[in-house]
CSV table of C-alpha atoms and ligand atoms in Angstrom, one decimal:
chain,number,residue,atom,x,y,z
A,634,MET,CA,-82.8,12.9,100.3
A,635,SER,CA,-81.3,11.4,97.1
A,636,ILE,CA,-81.9,7.7,96.0
A,637,GLU,CA,-79.5,5.7,94.0
A,638,ILE,CA,-80.7,2.4,92.6
A,639,GLN,CA,-77.8,0.2,91.6
A,640,ASN,CA,-78.1,-2.9,89.2
A,641,VAL,CA,-81.1,-4.1,90.5
A,642,ASN,CA,-82.6,-7.3,89.5
A,643,LYS,CA,-85.7,-9.0,90.6
A,644,ARG,CA,-87.2,-12.2,89.7
A,645,PHE,CA,-90.7,-14.0,90.2
A,646,GLY,CA,-90.3,-17.5,89.8
A,647,ASN,CA,-89.0,-17.8,86.3
A,648,PHE,CA,-90.2,-14.2,85.5
A,649,GLN,CA,-87.4,-11.4,85.4
A,650,ALA,CA,-89.7,-8.4,86.6
A,651,LEU,CA,-86.7,-6.0,86.8
A,652,SER,CA,-83.2,-6.2,84.7
A,653,ASP,CA,-79.9,-4.3,85.5
A,654,VAL,CA,-82.1,-1.2,86.8
A,655,ASN,CA,-79.8,1.9,87.5
A,656,LEU,CA,-81.2,5.0,88.7
A,657,SER,CA,-80.2,8.2,90.4
A,658,ILE,CA,-83.0,10.3,91.9
A,659,LYS,CA,-81.8,13.8,92.9
A,660,HIS,CA,-82.8,15.4,96.3
A,661,GLY,CA,-86.1,17.1,96.2
A,662,GLU,CA,-86.8,15.8,92.5
A,663,LEU,CA,-90.3,14.5,91.5
A,664,VAL,CA,-89.9,11.1,89.3
A,665,ALA,CA,-92.4,9.4,87.4
A,666,LEU,CA,-92.1,5.6,86.8
A,667,LEU,CA,-94.0,5.3,83.6
A,668,GLY,CA,-94.4,2.1,81.7
A,669,PRO,CA,-97.3,-0.4,80.4
A,670,SER,CA,-98.6,-2.9,82.5
A,671,GLY,CA,-96.2,-5.5,83.9
A,672,SER,CA,-93.1,-3.4,82.9
A,673,GLY,CA,-92.1,-3.5,86.7
A,674,LYS,CA,-93.1,0.0,88.0
A,675,THR,CA,-94.6,-1.0,91.2
A,676,THR,CA,-91.9,-3.8,91.6
A,677,LEU,CA,-89.4,-1.0,91.5
A,678,LEU,CA,-91.1,1.2,93.8
A,679,ARG,CA,-91.7,-1.5,96.2
A,680,ILE,CA,-88.1,-2.0,96.1
A,681,ILE,CA,-87.2,1.7,97.0
A,682,ALA,CA,-89.7,1.2,99.9
A,683,GLY,CA,-87.8,-1.9,101.2
A,684,LEU,CA,-91.1,-3.7,100.9
A,685,GLU,CA,-89.6,-6.1,98.4
A,686,THR,CA,-85.7,-7.2,98.4
A,687,PRO,CA,-84.1,-7.2,95.2
A,688,ASP,CA,-82.0,-10.3,94.1
A,689,THR,CA,-79.0,-8.5,93.4
A,690,GLY,CA,-78.2,-4.8,93.5
A,691,LYS,CA,-79.1,-2.1,96.0
A,692,VAL,CA,-81.0,1.1,96.8
A,693,ILE,CA,-78.7,3.6,98.6
A,694,PHE,CA,-80.3,6.5,100.6
A,695,GLN,CA,-78.2,9.6,101.0
A,696,ASP,CA,-74.9,7.2,100.9
A,697,GLN,CA,-76.2,4.7,103.6
A,698,ASP,CA,-78.1,1.7,103.2
A,699,LEU,CA,-81.6,1.7,104.1
A,700,ASN,CA,-83.3,-1.5,105.2
A,701,SER,CA,-86.9,-2.1,105.6
A,702,SER,CA,-86.9,-1.6,109.4
A,703,GLU,CA,-85.4,1.9,109.0
A,704,VAL,CA,-88.7,2.4,106.6
A,705,LYS,CA,-91.1,1.2,109.2
A,706,ASN,CA,-89.5,4.3,111.5
A,707,GLY,CA,-91.3,6.7,109.3
A,708,GLU,CA,-88.8,7.6,106.3
A,709,VAL,CA,-91.3,6.9,103.8
A,710,GLY,CA,-94.7,8.5,103.0
A,711,PHE,CA,-96.9,6.3,100.9
A,712,VAL,CA,-99.9,7.1,99.0
A,713,PHE,CA,-101.6,4.3,96.9
A,714,GLN,CA,-104.2,4.1,94.2
A,715,HIS,CA,-107.2,3.4,96.6
A,716,TYR,CA,-107.1,6.2,99.5
A,717,ALA,CA,-107.8,3.6,102.2
A,718,LEU,CA,-108.5,6.1,104.7
A,719,PHE,CA,-109.8,4.8,108.0
A,720,ARG,CA,-113.5,5.1,107.7
A,721,HIS,CA,-114.5,5.1,111.7
A,722,MET,CA,-112.0,8.1,112.1
A,723,SER,CA,-112.4,11.7,111.2
A,724,ILE,CA,-110.4,13.7,108.7
A,725,PHE,CA,-108.3,15.2,111.4
A,726,GLU,CA,-107.7,11.7,113.0
A,727,ASN,CA,-106.7,10.0,109.7
A,728,VAL,CA,-104.2,12.6,109.3
A,729,ALA,CA,-102.7,12.4,112.9
A,730,PHE,CA,-102.6,8.5,112.8
A,731,GLY,CA,-99.0,8.1,111.9
A,732,LEU,CA,-98.1,10.7,114.9
A,733,ASN,CA,-100.7,9.3,117.3
A,734,VAL,CA,-99.3,5.7,117.0
A,735,ARG,CA,-95.8,6.7,118.1
A,736,SER,CA,-94.5,5.9,121.3
A,737,GLY,CA,-92.3,7.7,123.9
A,738,LYS,CA,-90.3,10.5,123.0
A,739,ASN,CA,-91.1,10.0,119.2
A,740,LYS,CA,-94.7,11.0,119.9
A,741,PRO,CA,-95.1,14.8,119.6
A,742,SER,CA,-97.7,16.4,122.1
A,743,LYS,CA,-101.3,16.8,121.6
A,744,ASP,CA,-100.8,20.5,120.9
A,745,GLU,CA,-97.9,19.8,118.3
A,746,ILE,CA,-100.0,17.1,116.6
A,747,LYS,CA,-103.0,19.5,116.5
A,748,GLU,CA,-100.6,22.2,114.9
A,749,ARG,CA,-98.9,19.8,112.4
A,750,VAL,CA,-102.6,18.3,111.2
A,751,LEU,CA,-104.2,21.6,110.6
A,752,LYS,CA,-101.3,22.9,108.9
A,753,LEU,CA,-101.1,19.9,106.4
A,754,LEU,CA,-105.0,20.2,105.7
A,755,LYS,CA,-104.4,23.7,105.0
A,756,LEU,CA,-102.0,22.6,102.6
A,757,VAL,CA,-104.1,20.1,100.9
A,758,GLN,CA,-106.9,22.9,101.1
A,759,LEU,CA,-109.1,21.1,103.3
A,760,GLU,CA,-108.7,22.9,106.5
A,761,ASN,CA,-112.5,23.2,106.9
A,762,PHE,CA,-113.0,19.5,106.7
A,763,HIS,CA,-111.1,18.0,109.5
A,764,ASN,CA,-114.3,17.1,111.4
A,765,ARG,CA,-115.7,15.2,108.5
A,766,TYR,CA,-115.7,11.5,107.9
A,767,PRO,CA,-114.2,9.9,104.5
A,768,ASN,CA,-117.5,9.1,103.4
A,769,GLU,CA,-118.5,12.7,103.3
A,770,LEU,CA,-115.5,13.7,100.9
A,771,SER,CA,-115.2,13.0,97.0
A,772,GLY,CA,-112.6,10.9,95.9
A,773,GLY,CA,-110.4,13.6,94.9
A,774,GLN,CA,-110.8,15.1,98.3
A,775,ARG,CA,-109.9,11.6,100.0
A,776,GLN,CA,-106.7,11.4,97.9
A,777,ARG,CA,-105.5,14.9,99.2
A,778,VAL,CA,-106.3,13.5,102.8
A,779,ALA,CA,-104.2,10.4,101.9
A,780,LEU,CA,-101.4,12.7,100.9
A,781,ALA,CA,-101.7,14.9,104.0
A,782,ARG,CA,-101.7,11.8,106.1
A,783,ALA,CA,-98.5,10.4,104.4
A,784,LEU,CA,-96.8,13.9,104.8
A,785,ALA,CA,-97.7,14.0,108.6
A,786,ILE,CA,-94.9,11.9,109.5
A,787,GLU,CA,-92.5,14.1,107.9
A,788,PRO,CA,-91.1,11.5,105.6
A,789,LYS,CA,-87.7,11.8,104.1
A,790,PHE,CA,-89.4,10.7,100.7
A,791,LEU,CA,-92.9,10.1,99.3
A,792,LEU,CA,-93.8,7.1,97.2
A,793,LEU,CA,-97.0,7.2,95.2
A,794,ASP,CA,-98.3,4.3,93.5
A,795,GLU,CA,-101.0,5.3,90.8
A,796,PRO,CA,-102.2,8.1,93.2
A,797,PHE,CA,-105.0,9.3,90.7
A,798,GLY,CA,-105.8,6.0,89.3
A,799,ALA,CA,-109.0,5.3,90.7
A,800,LEU,CA,-110.4,8.9,89.9
A,801,ASP,CA,-112.2,10.3,87.0
A,802,ALA,CA,-110.3,12.0,84.4
A,803,LYS,CA,-111.6,15.6,85.1
A,804,VAL,CA,-110.6,15.0,89.1
A,805,ARG,CA,-107.0,13.5,87.8
A,806,LYS,CA,-106.1,16.3,85.9
A,807,GLU,CA,-107.2,19.0,88.9
A,808,LEU,CA,-105.1,16.7,91.2
A,809,ARG,CA,-102.2,16.5,88.8
A,810,THR,CA,-101.8,20.3,88.9
A,811,TRP,CA,-102.4,20.4,92.5
A,812,LEU,CA,-99.7,17.8,93.1
A,813,ARG,CA,-97.0,19.8,91.1
A,814,ARG,CA,-97.9,22.9,93.0
A,815,LEU,CA,-97.5,20.9,96.4
A,816,HIS,CA,-94.4,19.7,95.3
A,817,ASP,CA,-93.0,23.1,94.2
A,818,GLU,CA,-94.1,24.0,97.9
A,819,ILE,CA,-92.3,21.4,99.8
A,820,HIS,CA,-89.8,20.1,97.5
A,821,ILE,CA,-89.7,16.4,99.1
A,822,THR,CA,-88.0,13.6,97.0
A,823,SER,CA,-91.1,12.0,95.4
A,824,VAL,CA,-91.5,8.9,93.1
A,825,PHE,CA,-94.7,8.1,91.5
A,826,VAL,CA,-96.1,5.2,89.4
A,827,THR,CA,-98.4,5.9,86.4
A,828,HIS,CA,-99.2,4.5,83.1
A,829,ASP,CA,-100.6,7.6,82.2
A,830,GLN,CA,-98.4,9.3,79.7
A,831,GLU,CA,-100.2,12.9,80.1
A,832,GLU,CA,-99.7,12.9,83.9
A,833,ALA,CA,-96.1,11.9,83.7
A,834,LEU,CA,-95.3,14.6,81.4
A,835,GLU,CA,-97.2,17.3,83.1
A,836,VAL,CA,-96.2,16.4,86.7
A,837,SER,CA,-92.8,15.3,86.8
A,838,ASP,CA,-89.1,16.9,86.7
A,839,SER,CA,-87.9,13.5,85.3
A,840,ILE,CA,-89.4,10.5,83.7
A,841,VAL,CA,-88.4,7.0,83.9
A,842,ILE,CA,-89.8,4.9,80.9
A,843,LEU,CA,-89.7,1.1,81.7
A,844,ARG,CA,-90.2,-1.8,79.2
A,845,SER,CA,-90.4,-5.5,80.4
A,846,GLY,CA,-88.4,-4.8,83.6
A,847,LYS,CA,-85.5,-2.4,82.0
A,848,ILE,CA,-85.2,1.1,81.7
A,849,GLU,CA,-85.9,2.2,78.1
A,850,GLN,CA,-85.2,5.9,78.7
A,851,ILE,CA,-84.7,8.4,81.4
A,852,GLY,CA,-84.9,12.2,80.6
A,853,SER,CA,-87.0,15.4,81.4
A,854,PRO,CA,-90.6,15.5,80.0
A,855,ASP,CA,-89.2,17.7,77.1
A,856,GLU,CA,-86.3,15.3,76.3
A,857,VAL,CA,-88.4,12.1,76.5
A,858,TYR,CA,-91.2,13.6,74.4
A,859,ASN,CA,-89.3,15.5,71.8
A,860,LYS,CA,-86.0,13.2,71.7
A,861,PRO,CA,-87.4,9.9,72.2
A,862,LYS,CA,-84.6,7.1,72.1
A,863,SER,CA,-86.5,4.4,70.6
A,864,PRO,CA,-89.7,3.8,68.8
A,865,PHE,CA,-91.1,2.3,71.8
A,866,VAL,CA,-90.8,5.5,74.0
A,867,PHE,CA,-92.0,7.5,70.8
A,868,HIS,CA,-95.1,5.1,70.7
A,869,PHE,CA,-95.7,5.2,74.3
A,870,LEU,CA,-95.7,8.9,74.9
A,871,GLY,CA,-98.6,9.7,72.4
A,872,ASP,CA,-100.3,8.7,69.1
A,873,VAL,CA,-98.0,8.4,66.3
A,874,ASN,CA,-98.3,7.3,62.4
A,875,LEU,CA,-95.6,5.1,60.9
A,876,PHE,CA,-94.5,6.2,57.2
A,877,HIS,CA,-91.9,3.3,55.8
A,878,GLY,CA,-89.3,4.3,53.6
A,879,ARG,CA,-85.7,5.0,53.0
A,880,VAL,CA,-83.1,6.9,54.6
A,881,GLN,CA,-80.4,8.3,51.9
A,882,GLU,CA,-77.5,10.7,53.2
A,883,GLY,CA,-79.7,12.6,55.7
A,884,LYS,CA,-83.0,12.5,53.8
A,885,ALA,CA,-85.8,10.4,54.5
A,886,LYS,CA,-87.6,9.6,51.5
A,887,ILE,CA,-91.2,8.2,51.7
A,888,GLY,CA,-92.9,8.3,48.3
A,889,ASP,CA,-92.3,11.8,46.9
A,890,VAL,CA,-92.0,13.3,50.4
A,891,HIS,CA,-88.4,14.1,51.8
A,892,VAL,CA,-87.9,14.9,55.5
A,893,GLU,CA,-84.5,16.1,56.5
A,894,THR,CA,-82.9,13.8,59.2
A,895,PRO,CA,-79.1,15.1,59.6
A,896,GLU,CA,-78.7,12.6,62.6
A,897,HIS,CA,-78.7,10.0,59.8
A,898,SER,CA,-76.4,11.9,57.3
A,899,GLU,CA,-73.8,9.0,57.4
A,900,ILE,CA,-76.0,6.7,56.0
A,901,LYS,CA,-75.7,5.9,52.4
A,902,ASP,CA,-79.1,4.1,51.7
A,903,SER,CA,-81.1,2.0,54.3
A,904,GLU,CA,-84.7,1.0,55.1
A,905,ALA,CA,-86.3,3.4,57.8
A,906,VAL,CA,-89.3,4.3,59.5
A,907,ALA,CA,-90.3,7.8,60.1
A,908,TYR,CA,-92.5,8.0,63.4
A,909,VAL,CA,-94.9,11.2,62.8
A,910,ARG,CA,-97.5,12.7,65.4
A,911,PRO,CA,-100.8,13.6,64.1
A,912,TYR,CA,-100.3,17.1,64.5
A,913,ASP,CA,-97.2,16.9,62.3
A,914,VAL,CA,-99.1,15.5,59.6
A,915,GLU,CA,-100.1,18.4,56.9
A,916,ILE,CA,-103.0,18.1,54.8
A,917,LEU,CA,-102.7,20.0,51.5
A,918,ARG,CA,-105.3,20.5,48.5
A,919,ASN,CA,-102.4,20.4,45.8
A,920,ALA,CA,-100.5,17.4,44.8
A,921,GLU,CA,-97.1,18.7,44.7
A,922,ASN,CA,-94.8,16.2,46.7
A,923,GLY,CA,-97.4,15.0,48.7
A,924,ILE,CA,-98.7,11.6,49.4
A,925,PRO,CA,-102.2,10.9,48.1
A,926,ALA,CA,-104.7,9.7,50.7
A,927,GLU,CA,-108.4,9.6,50.8
A,928,ILE,CA,-110.5,11.0,54.0
A,929,GLN,CA,-112.1,8.6,55.9
A,930,TYR,CA,-113.8,10.1,59.0
A,931,ILE,CA,-113.6,13.5,60.5
A,932,HIS,CA,-114.2,13.9,64.1
A,933,SER,CA,-114.4,17.2,66.0
A,934,THR,CA,-112.8,17.1,69.6
A,935,GLY,CA,-113.6,20.7,70.7
A,936,ARG,CA,-110.4,22.9,69.9
A,937,ASN,CA,-109.0,20.3,67.3
A,938,VAL,CA,-110.4,18.0,64.4
A,939,ARG,CA,-109.0,14.8,64.0
A,940,ILE,CA,-108.8,13.4,60.4
A,941,GLU,CA,-108.6,9.6,59.4
A,942,LEU,CA,-107.1,9.0,56.1
A,943,LYS,CA,-106.0,6.2,54.0
A,944,ARG,CA,-102.9,6.3,51.7
A,945,GLN,CA,-103.9,5.6,48.2
A,946,ASP,CA,-100.3,4.0,47.7
A,947,THR,CA,-100.0,1.5,50.5
A,948,GLY,CA,-103.7,1.4,52.0
A,949,THR,CA,-102.2,2.6,55.4
A,950,LEU,CA,-104.4,4.3,57.8
A,951,ILE,CA,-103.0,8.0,58.8
A,952,GLU,CA,-104.4,10.0,61.5
A,953,SER,CA,-103.9,14.0,61.4
A,954,VAL,CA,-104.9,16.6,63.8
A,955,LEU,CA,-105.7,20.1,62.6
A,956,GLU,CA,-106.7,23.3,64.6
A,957,GLN,CA,-110.5,24.1,63.9
A,958,GLU,CA,-109.2,27.2,61.6
A,959,GLN,CA,-106.9,25.4,59.4
A,960,TYR,CA,-109.8,22.7,58.8
A,961,LYS,CA,-112.3,25.3,58.0
A,962,GLU,CA,-109.7,26.7,55.5
A,963,LEU,CA,-109.3,23.3,53.8
A,964,ASN,CA,-112.9,23.0,54.0
A,965,LEU,CA,-112.6,19.0,54.0
A,966,LEU,CA,-115.0,16.4,53.2
A,967,PRO,CA,-114.9,12.6,53.8
A,968,GLY,CA,-114.1,10.7,50.6
A,969,GLU,CA,-112.1,13.5,49.0
A,970,THR,CA,-108.6,13.0,47.9
A,971,VAL,CA,-105.8,15.0,49.6
A,972,TYR,CA,-102.1,15.2,49.9
A,973,LEU,CA,-100.0,14.5,53.0
A,974,ARG,CA,-96.9,16.3,53.9
A,975,ILE,CA,-94.7,15.7,56.9
A,976,ARG,CA,-93.8,18.7,58.9
A,977,LYS,CA,-91.6,16.9,61.6
A,978,ALA,CA,-90.6,13.3,62.1
A,979,LYS,CA,-88.3,11.0,64.1
A,980,VAL,CA,-86.8,8.7,61.7
A,981,TYR,CA,-85.4,5.2,62.9
A,982,VAL,CA,-83.2,3.1,60.9
A,983,ASP,CA,-82.2,-0.1,62.5
A,984,ASP,CA,-84.4,-1.4,65.5
A,985,PHE,CA,-88.0,0.1,64.6
A,986,SER,CA,-89.9,-2.8,66.0
A,987,ILE,CA,-92.1,-1.8,68.8
B,1266,ATP,N1,-95.4,-11.1,94.0
B,1266,ATP,C1,-95.1,-11.4,92.8
B,1266,ATP,N2,-95.2,-12.7,92.4
B,1266,ATP,C2,-95.2,-13.1,91.1
B,1266,ATP,N3,-95.1,-12.3,89.9
B,1266,ATP,C3,-95.4,-10.9,90.5
B,1266,ATP,C4,-95.2,-10.4,91.7
B,1266,ATP,N4,-95.3,-9.0,91.5
B,1266,ATP,C5,-95.2,-8.6,90.2
B,1266,ATP,N5,-95.1,-9.7,89.6
B,1266,ATP,C6,-95.2,-9.7,88.0
B,1266,ATP,O1,-94.0,-8.5,87.7
B,1266,ATP,C7,-94.5,-8.2,86.7
B,1266,ATP,C8,-94.2,-6.6,86.9
B,1266,ATP,O2,-95.5,-6.2,87.9
B,1266,ATP,P1,-95.4,-4.9,88.5
B,1266,ATP,O3,-96.7,-4.6,89.3
B,1266,ATP,O4,-94.2,-4.1,88.9
B,1266,ATP,O5,-95.7,-4.1,87.0
B,1266,ATP,P2,-96.4,-2.8,86.8
B,1266,ATP,O6,-95.7,-2.1,85.8
B,1266,ATP,O7,-96.4,-2.0,88.1
B,1266,ATP,O8,-97.8,-2.8,86.3
B,1266,ATP,P3,-99.3,-2.3,86.4
B,1266,ATP,O9,-99.0,-1.2,85.5
B,1266,ATP,O10,-100.2,-3.3,85.7
B,1266,ATP,O11,-99.3,-2.3,87.8
B,1266,ATP,C9,-95.9,-8.5,86.2
B,1266,ATP,O12,-96.0,-9.4,85.2
B,1266,ATP,C10,-96.3,-9.2,87.4
B,1266,ATP,O13,-97.3,-10.2,87.3
């Protein structure tokens, strides 16, 4: 099922929670709604679900308006942050719930229900747990049951609100990979809310970045990460250093450091800010065309080493990430003066506020 969101606006009292949201979700796509707290992600998800009505605009499913009563008929599978399984029901009964409560000819036979539930439990790799109760499972396993339960009603689309939010980092990571694989297998149109950039980048086909109720950018993980449309997106998708300077005819000049910015070749001379990821800040021992900086702290984070530096010209703090090998070669120590170069930057000329 494809979902078309057209000119959706939503206010709560005086507060504009969503402004003119337009979004097309293709059939079978896995879409992440990503944004800081309060940016409107859950409101948008609830509008898609029919749990909230937009003030203006509409949501069209496969060319037909879907109202909330149709949602109740089981078009949508939900998974929330807290798995909310029924504690007094076994895992089997939990997954079967949505089918057991059906009535008349909509209710599958006992054997059909059994077959479908066991198939789903196999899909979420919990086939041997059907007799257990929720309190006998780990958080990650419970969340997988919640997903199986949502899928049991064969929804046309799946909505997930921070599905892994309540879990610890390691389990979150495992479930992410697992959700991606599951989606590749069943290809159900899915929308999930997250404020975790890594989760969105790793799992989804397409990311919608929301900021104060407006869509800031829509694109594949690769597009939003490598071609962020605004400083906000750049900042939101990872650690970043800001270097203030000027752009002159396709070159950003930051002190003695020059970075090519062909996209700004028509600009004669303007103030600009270069956004640079920590692993694109190069550290050199020699001074030639580098920005002098003093090493403040060195933290090893396993595979990488994070170096905090202070620019000597402006006093700004800069973060660089090196691979262990590079770090060993450079033989760096806190208190030393080194020189910074920018390997790659995204340069913004006009609106560089975040
Ligand atoms: N029922 C409501 N009544 C009043 N204000 C609301 C209501 N629901 C949401 N809001 C407000 O709308 C804004 C957007 O809320 P929403 O839950 O969509 O944000 P979010 O991006 O999902 O945030 P979070 O990541 O914190 O869950 C928030 O400022 C919130 O306080």
